[in-house]
Amino acid sequence: MKPSKFLLALILLSPSISFCEAGQDNWLSLFNGKDLSGWVAMGDNPNSFRADQGTIFSTGAGNYPNWLRSEREYENFDLRLEYMTPNWCEAGVLVHAPLYGRASKAGIKIHLRHDQIDEGARSTGSIYDVLPPLVQASKPQKQWNTMEIHVDWPTLRVTLNGQIIHDADMEKNSKLRWRLRQGYIGFQDIGQPIRYRSIEIRELPSKERWTALSNGKDLSGWTTTGTARWSAEGSTFVGSNGDGYLVSNESFSNFEFQVYVRTSKYANGGIQFRWESEKLKGYEAQIYNVVEATNPTGSIYGIVPAVDPDARDGEWFLMQVISQGSYAAVRVNGETVAESSRLTIPDQGRIALQMHKEDARVEYRNLRVKLLTK
């Protein structure tokens, strides 16, 4: 029996009915059109986002750092969605966003505005502060825009209203090379209303190979030295009250290490890498959130001081340590704050977490390591 004209019109107009529900090409809907099931609100204002009229409505009531993220992380995928700016607007679609920290710097932000003005790498459709769009393809406010994002490392291709606005090789872009390659999909609230609908994803094969350095229960695989106290709270290692180290039993070479860090006020810690022994500790990526210190957070201690790290006591921040032969870099919340190509200690050794102060606490969460292709 043929469907009625009324039913066909309902299917075409309803934003809550997705292609994936028709079983087309392995697309999966990320929004049911009714509520925010499958999404997690981040930040301090619960009114930043709501389901409204078959759309995800970013109310603009919360402003930064409020955002809405997918329940799970994604690596390589095709994502398609529609968005509409009701009035003057600035917002962002986030890709590979971290759980904490600056998503626009650690992951990728596709910047959205209500206009077609050339603002360089802050224009509508730009990869925020990295690349301007190849063409101005957005529609005027109060009209729906169709966006497709293809991520398959190292390729990033973005299409807006049928026109390619980005076709980038992230490996060859110095600002994108060390961005996260896996993370959350999200929508940013920076103070103005915007609507999203027809949000669908098709996952592509994974390429990342990470090893978790915590079993989520205890300190297995690690050895303590010194007077500091160490404990495991789920996937978080906690150092407190003393001077000492938590040292991995396994050695690594040519790797990237990632960890979320949170410190109590004026805490002092660090991440040692290329550790050989108690006497040969390798190099230290400093953790010390004191403004205008000689070696603030992210410094390769005694080698290269960090430049303006975006890290504050009491807040989780992302640290990345890259070790490759004579080269090492430290990134804080997506920014490379210290790097050197003149390291002399061989690129081989264990990773150690440092606690370096009485009456203080440093937390290390979701520790993981990835071997790099030489």
CSV table of N, CA, C and O in Angstrom, one decimal, residues 75-133:
chain,number,residue,atom,x,y,z
A,75,GLU,N,36.4,8.4,17.1
A,75,GLU,CA,37.7,8.7,16.5
A,75,GLU,C,37.6,9.1,15.0
A,75,GLU,O,37.5,10.3,14.7
A,76,ASN,N,37.4,8.2,14.1
A,76,ASN,CA,37.2,8.5,12.7
A,76,ASN,C,35.7,8.3,12.3
A,76,ASN,O,35.1,7.3,12.7
A,77,PHE,N,35.2,9.3,11.6
A,77,PHE,CA,33.7,9.2,11.3
A,77,PHE,C,33.3,10.2,10.2
A,77,PHE,O,34.1,11.1,9.9
A,78,ASP,N,32.1,10.0,9.7
A,78,ASP,CA,31.4,11.0,9.0
A,78,ASP,C,30.3,11.5,9.9
A,78,ASP,O,29.5,10.7,10.4
A,79,LEU,N,30.2,12.8,10.0
A,79,LEU,CA,29.1,13.4,10.8
A,79,LEU,C,28.3,14.4,9.9
A,79,LEU,O,28.9,15.2,9.1
A,80,ARG,N,27.0,14.4,10.0
A,80,ARG,CA,26.2,15.4,9.3
A,80,ARG,C,25.2,15.9,10.2
A,80,ARG,O,24.6,15.2,11.1
A,81,LEU,N,24.9,17.2,10.0
A,81,LEU,CA,23.9,17.9,10.9
A,81,LEU,C,23.4,19.1,10.2
A,81,LEU,O,24.0,19.5,9.1
A,82,GLU,N,22.4,19.7,10.7
A,82,GLU,CA,21.9,21.0,10.3
A,82,GLU,C,21.9,22.0,11.4
A,82,GLU,O,21.7,21.6,12.6
A,83,TYR,N,22.2,23.2,11.1
A,83,TYR,CA,22.1,24.2,12.2
A,83,TYR,C,21.5,25.5,11.6
A,83,TYR,O,21.5,25.8,10.4
A,84,MET,N,20.9,26.3,12.6
A,84,MET,CA,20.3,27.5,12.2
A,84,MET,C,20.5,28.6,13.3
A,84,MET,O,20.4,28.3,14.5
A,85,THR,N,21.0,29.8,12.8
A,85,THR,CA,21.2,30.9,13.8
A,85,THR,C,20.0,31.8,13.7
A,85,THR,O,19.7,32.4,12.7
A,86,PRO,N,19.3,31.9,14.8
A,86,PRO,CA,18.0,32.7,14.8
A,86,PRO,C,18.3,34.2,14.7
A,86,PRO,O,17.6,34.9,14.1
A,87,ASN,N,19.4,34.6,15.3
A,87,ASN,CA,19.8,36.0,15.2
A,87,ASN,C,21.3,36.1,15.2
A,87,ASN,O,22.0,35.2,14.8
A,88,TRP,N,21.8,37.3,15.7
A,88,TRP,CA,23.3,37.4,15.9
A,88,TRP,C,23.8,36.2,16.7
A,88,TRP,O,23.2,35.9,17.8
A,89,CYS,N,24.9,35.6,16.3
A,89,CYS,CA,25.3,34.4,16.9
A,89,CYS,C,26.8,34.1,16.7
A,89,CYS,O,27.3,34.4,15.7
A,90,GLU,N,27.4,33.5,17.8
A,90,GLU,CA,28.7,32.8,17.7
A,90,GLU,C,28.5,31.5,18.5
A,90,GLU,O,27.9,31.5,19.6
A,91,ALA,N,29.0,30.4,17.9
A,91,ALA,CA,28.9,29.1,18.5
A,91,ALA,C,30.0,28.2,17.9
A,91,ALA,O,30.9,28.7,17.2
A,92,GLY,N,29.9,26.9,18.2
A,92,GLY,CA,30.9,26.0,17.6
A,92,GLY,C,30.5,24.6,17.7
A,92,GLY,O,29.8,24.2,18.6
A,93,VAL,N,30.8,23.8,16.6
A,93,VAL,CA,30.7,22.4,16.6
A,93,VAL,C,32.0,21.8,17.0
A,93,VAL,O,33.1,22.2,16.4
A,94,LEU,N,32.1,21.0,18.0
A,94,LEU,CA,33.3,20.5,18.6
A,94,LEU,C,33.6,19.0,18.1
A,94,LEU,O,32.6,18.2,18.1
A,95,VAL,N,34.8,18.7,17.7
A,95,VAL,CA,35.2,17.4,17.3
A,95,VAL,C,36.4,17.0,18.1
A,95,VAL,O,37.3,17.8,18.3
A,96,HIS,N,36.4,15.7,18.5
A,96,HIS,CA,37.5,15.2,19.3
A,96,HIS,C,37.8,16.1,20.6
A,96,HIS,O,38.9,16.3,21.0
A,97,ALA,N,36.7,16.5,21.2
A,97,ALA,CA,36.8,17.4,22.4
A,97,ALA,C,37.2,16.6,23.6
A,97,ALA,O,36.8,15.4,23.8
A,98,PRO,N,38.1,17.1,24.4
A,98,PRO,CA,38.5,16.4,25.6
A,98,PRO,C,37.4,16.6,26.7
A,98,PRO,O,36.5,17.4,26.6
A,99,LEU,N,37.5,15.8,27.7
A,99,LEU,CA,36.6,15.8,28.8
A,99,LEU,C,36.7,17.2,29.6
A,99,LEU,O,35.7,17.7,30.0
A,100,TYR,N,38.0,17.6,29.7
A,100,TYR,CA,38.3,18.9,30.4
A,100,TYR,C,39.2,19.7,29.5
A,100,TYR,O,39.9,19.2,28.7
A,101,GLY,N,39.2,21.0,29.8
A,101,GLY,CA,40.1,21.9,29.1
A,101,GLY,C,39.5,22.5,27.9
A,101,GLY,O,38.3,22.5,27.6
A,102,ARG,N,40.4,23.2,27.1
A,102,ARG,CA,39.9,24.0,25.9
A,102,ARG,C,39.7,23.1,24.7
A,102,ARG,O,40.7,22.7,24.1
A,103,ALA,N,38.5,22.8,24.5
A,103,ALA,CA,38.1,21.9,23.3
A,103,ALA,C,38.6,22.4,22.0
A,103,ALA,O,39.0,21.7,21.1
A,104,SER,N,38.6,23.8,21.9
A,104,SER,CA,38.9,24.4,20.6
A,104,SER,C,40.4,24.3,20.3
A,104,SER,O,40.9,24.5,19.2
A,105,LYS,N,41.2,24.0,21.3
A,105,LYS,CA,42.7,23.9,21.1
A,105,LYS,C,43.2,22.5,21.2
A,105,LYS,O,44.1,22.1,20.5
A,106,ALA,N,42.6,21.7,22.1
A,106,ALA,CA,43.0,20.3,22.2
A,106,ALA,C,42.4,19.4,21.2
A,106,ALA,O,43.0,18.5,20.6
A,107,GLY,N,41.1,19.7,20.9
A,107,GLY,CA,40.4,19.1,19.8
A,107,GLY,C,40.2,20.0,18.6
A,107,GLY,O,41.1,20.8,18.3
A,108,ILE,N,39.1,20.0,18.0
A,108,ILE,CA,38.8,20.9,16.8
A,108,ILE,C,37.5,21.6,17.0
A,108,ILE,O,36.5,20.9,17.4
A,109,LYS,N,37.4,22.9,16.7
A,109,LYS,CA,36.2,23.6,16.8
A,109,LYS,C,35.9,24.2,15.4
A,109,LYS,O,36.7,24.9,14.8
A,110,ILE,N,34.7,23.9,14.8
A,110,ILE,CA,34.3,24.5,13.6
A,110,ILE,C,33.4,25.7,14.1
A,110,ILE,O,32.4,25.6,14.7
A,111,HIS,N,34.0,26.9,13.8
A,111,HIS,CA,33.4,28.1,14.4
A,111,HIS,C,32.1,28.5,13.5
A,111,HIS,O,32.2,28.5,12.3
A,112,LEU,N,31.1,28.8,14.2
A,112,LEU,CA,29.8,29.2,13.6
A,112,LEU,C,29.4,30.7,13.9
A,112,LEU,O,29.6,31.1,15.1
A,113,ARG,N,29.0,31.4,12.9
A,113,ARG,CA,28.5,32.7,13.1
A,113,ARG,C,27.2,32.9,12.3
A,113,ARG,O,26.8,32.1,11.5
A,114,HIS,N,26.5,34.0,12.5
A,114,HIS,CA,25.3,34.3,11.8
A,114,HIS,C,25.5,35.0,10.4
A,114,HIS,O,24.6,35.1,9.6
A,115,ASP,N,26.8,35.4,10.1
A,115,ASP,CA,27.0,36.2,8.9
A,115,ASP,C,28.0,35.5,8.0
A,115,ASP,O,28.5,34.4,8.2
A,116,GLN,N,28.3,36.2,6.9
A,116,GLN,CA,29.2,35.7,5.9
A,116,GLN,C,30.4,36.7,5.8
A,116,GLN,O,31.1,36.8,4.7
A,117,ILE,N,30.8,37.3,6.8
A,117,ILE,CA,31.9,38.3,6.9
A,117,ILE,C,33.2,37.6,7.0
A,117,ILE,O,33.3,36.6,7.7
A,118,ASP,N,34.2,38.1,6.3
A,118,ASP,CA,35.6,37.5,6.3
A,118,ASP,C,36.2,37.9,7.6
A,118,ASP,O,36.6,39.0,7.8
A,119,GLU,N,36.3,36.9,8.6
A,119,GLU,CA,37.0,37.1,9.8
A,119,GLU,C,38.2,36.3,9.9
A,119,GLU,O,38.7,35.9,11.0
A,120,GLY,N,38.8,35.9,8.8
A,120,GLY,CA,40.0,35.0,8.8
A,120,GLY,C,39.7,33.7,9.4
A,120,GLY,O,38.7,33.0,9.1
A,121,ALA,N,40.5,33.2,10.3
A,121,ALA,CA,40.3,31.9,11.0
A,121,ALA,C,39.3,32.0,12.1
A,121,ALA,O,39.3,31.1,13.0
A,122,ARG,N,38.5,33.1,12.1
A,122,ARG,CA,37.3,33.1,13.0
A,122,ARG,C,36.1,33.4,12.2
A,122,ARG,O,35.1,33.8,12.8
A,123,SER,N,36.1,33.2,10.9
A,123,SER,CA,34.9,33.3,10.1
A,123,SER,C,34.0,32.1,10.3
A,123,SER,O,34.4,31.1,10.9
A,124,THR,N,32.8,32.3,9.8
A,124,THR,CA,31.8,31.1,9.8
A,124,THR,C,32.5,30.0,9.1
A,124,THR,O,32.9,30.1,7.9
A,125,GLY,N,32.5,28.8,9.7
A,125,GLY,CA,33.1,27.6,9.1
A,125,GLY,C,34.6,27.4,9.3
A,125,GLY,O,35.1,26.4,8.8
A,126,SER,N,35.2,28.4,9.9
A,126,SER,CA,36.7,28.2,10.1
A,126,SER,C,37.0,27.1,11.1
A,126,SER,O,36.2,26.8,12.0
A,127,ILE,N,38.2,26.5,11.0
A,127,ILE,CA,38.7,25.7,12.1
A,127,ILE,C,39.4,26.8,13.0
A,127,ILE,O,40.4,27.4,12.7
A,128,TYR,N,38.7,27.0,14.1
A,128,TYR,CA,38.9,28.1,15.0
A,128,TYR,C,40.4,28.4,15.2
A,128,TYR,O,41.1,27.6,15.8
A,129,ASP,N,40.9,29.6,14.9
A,129,ASP,CA,42.2,30.1,15.1
A,129,ASP,C,43.3,29.2,14.3
A,129,ASP,O,44.5,29.3,14.7
A,130,VAL,N,42.9,28.4,13.4
A,130,VAL,CA,43.8,27.6,12.6
A,130,VAL,C,43.7,27.9,11.1
A,130,VAL,O,44.6,28.4,10.5
A,131,LEU,N,42.5,27.6,10.5
A,131,LEU,CA,42.3,27.8,9.1
A,131,LEU,C,41.0,28.5,8.8
A,131,LEU,O,40.0,28.1,9.3
A,132,PRO,N,41.0,29.5,7.9
A,132,PRO,CA,39.8,30.1,7.4
A,132,PRO,C,39.1,29.1,6.4
A,132,PRO,O,39.8,28.3,5.9
A,133,PRO,N,37.8,29.3,6.2
A,133,PRO,CA,37.1,28.4,5.2
A,133,PRO,C,37.6,28.7,3.8
A,133,PRO,O,38.0,29.9,3.5
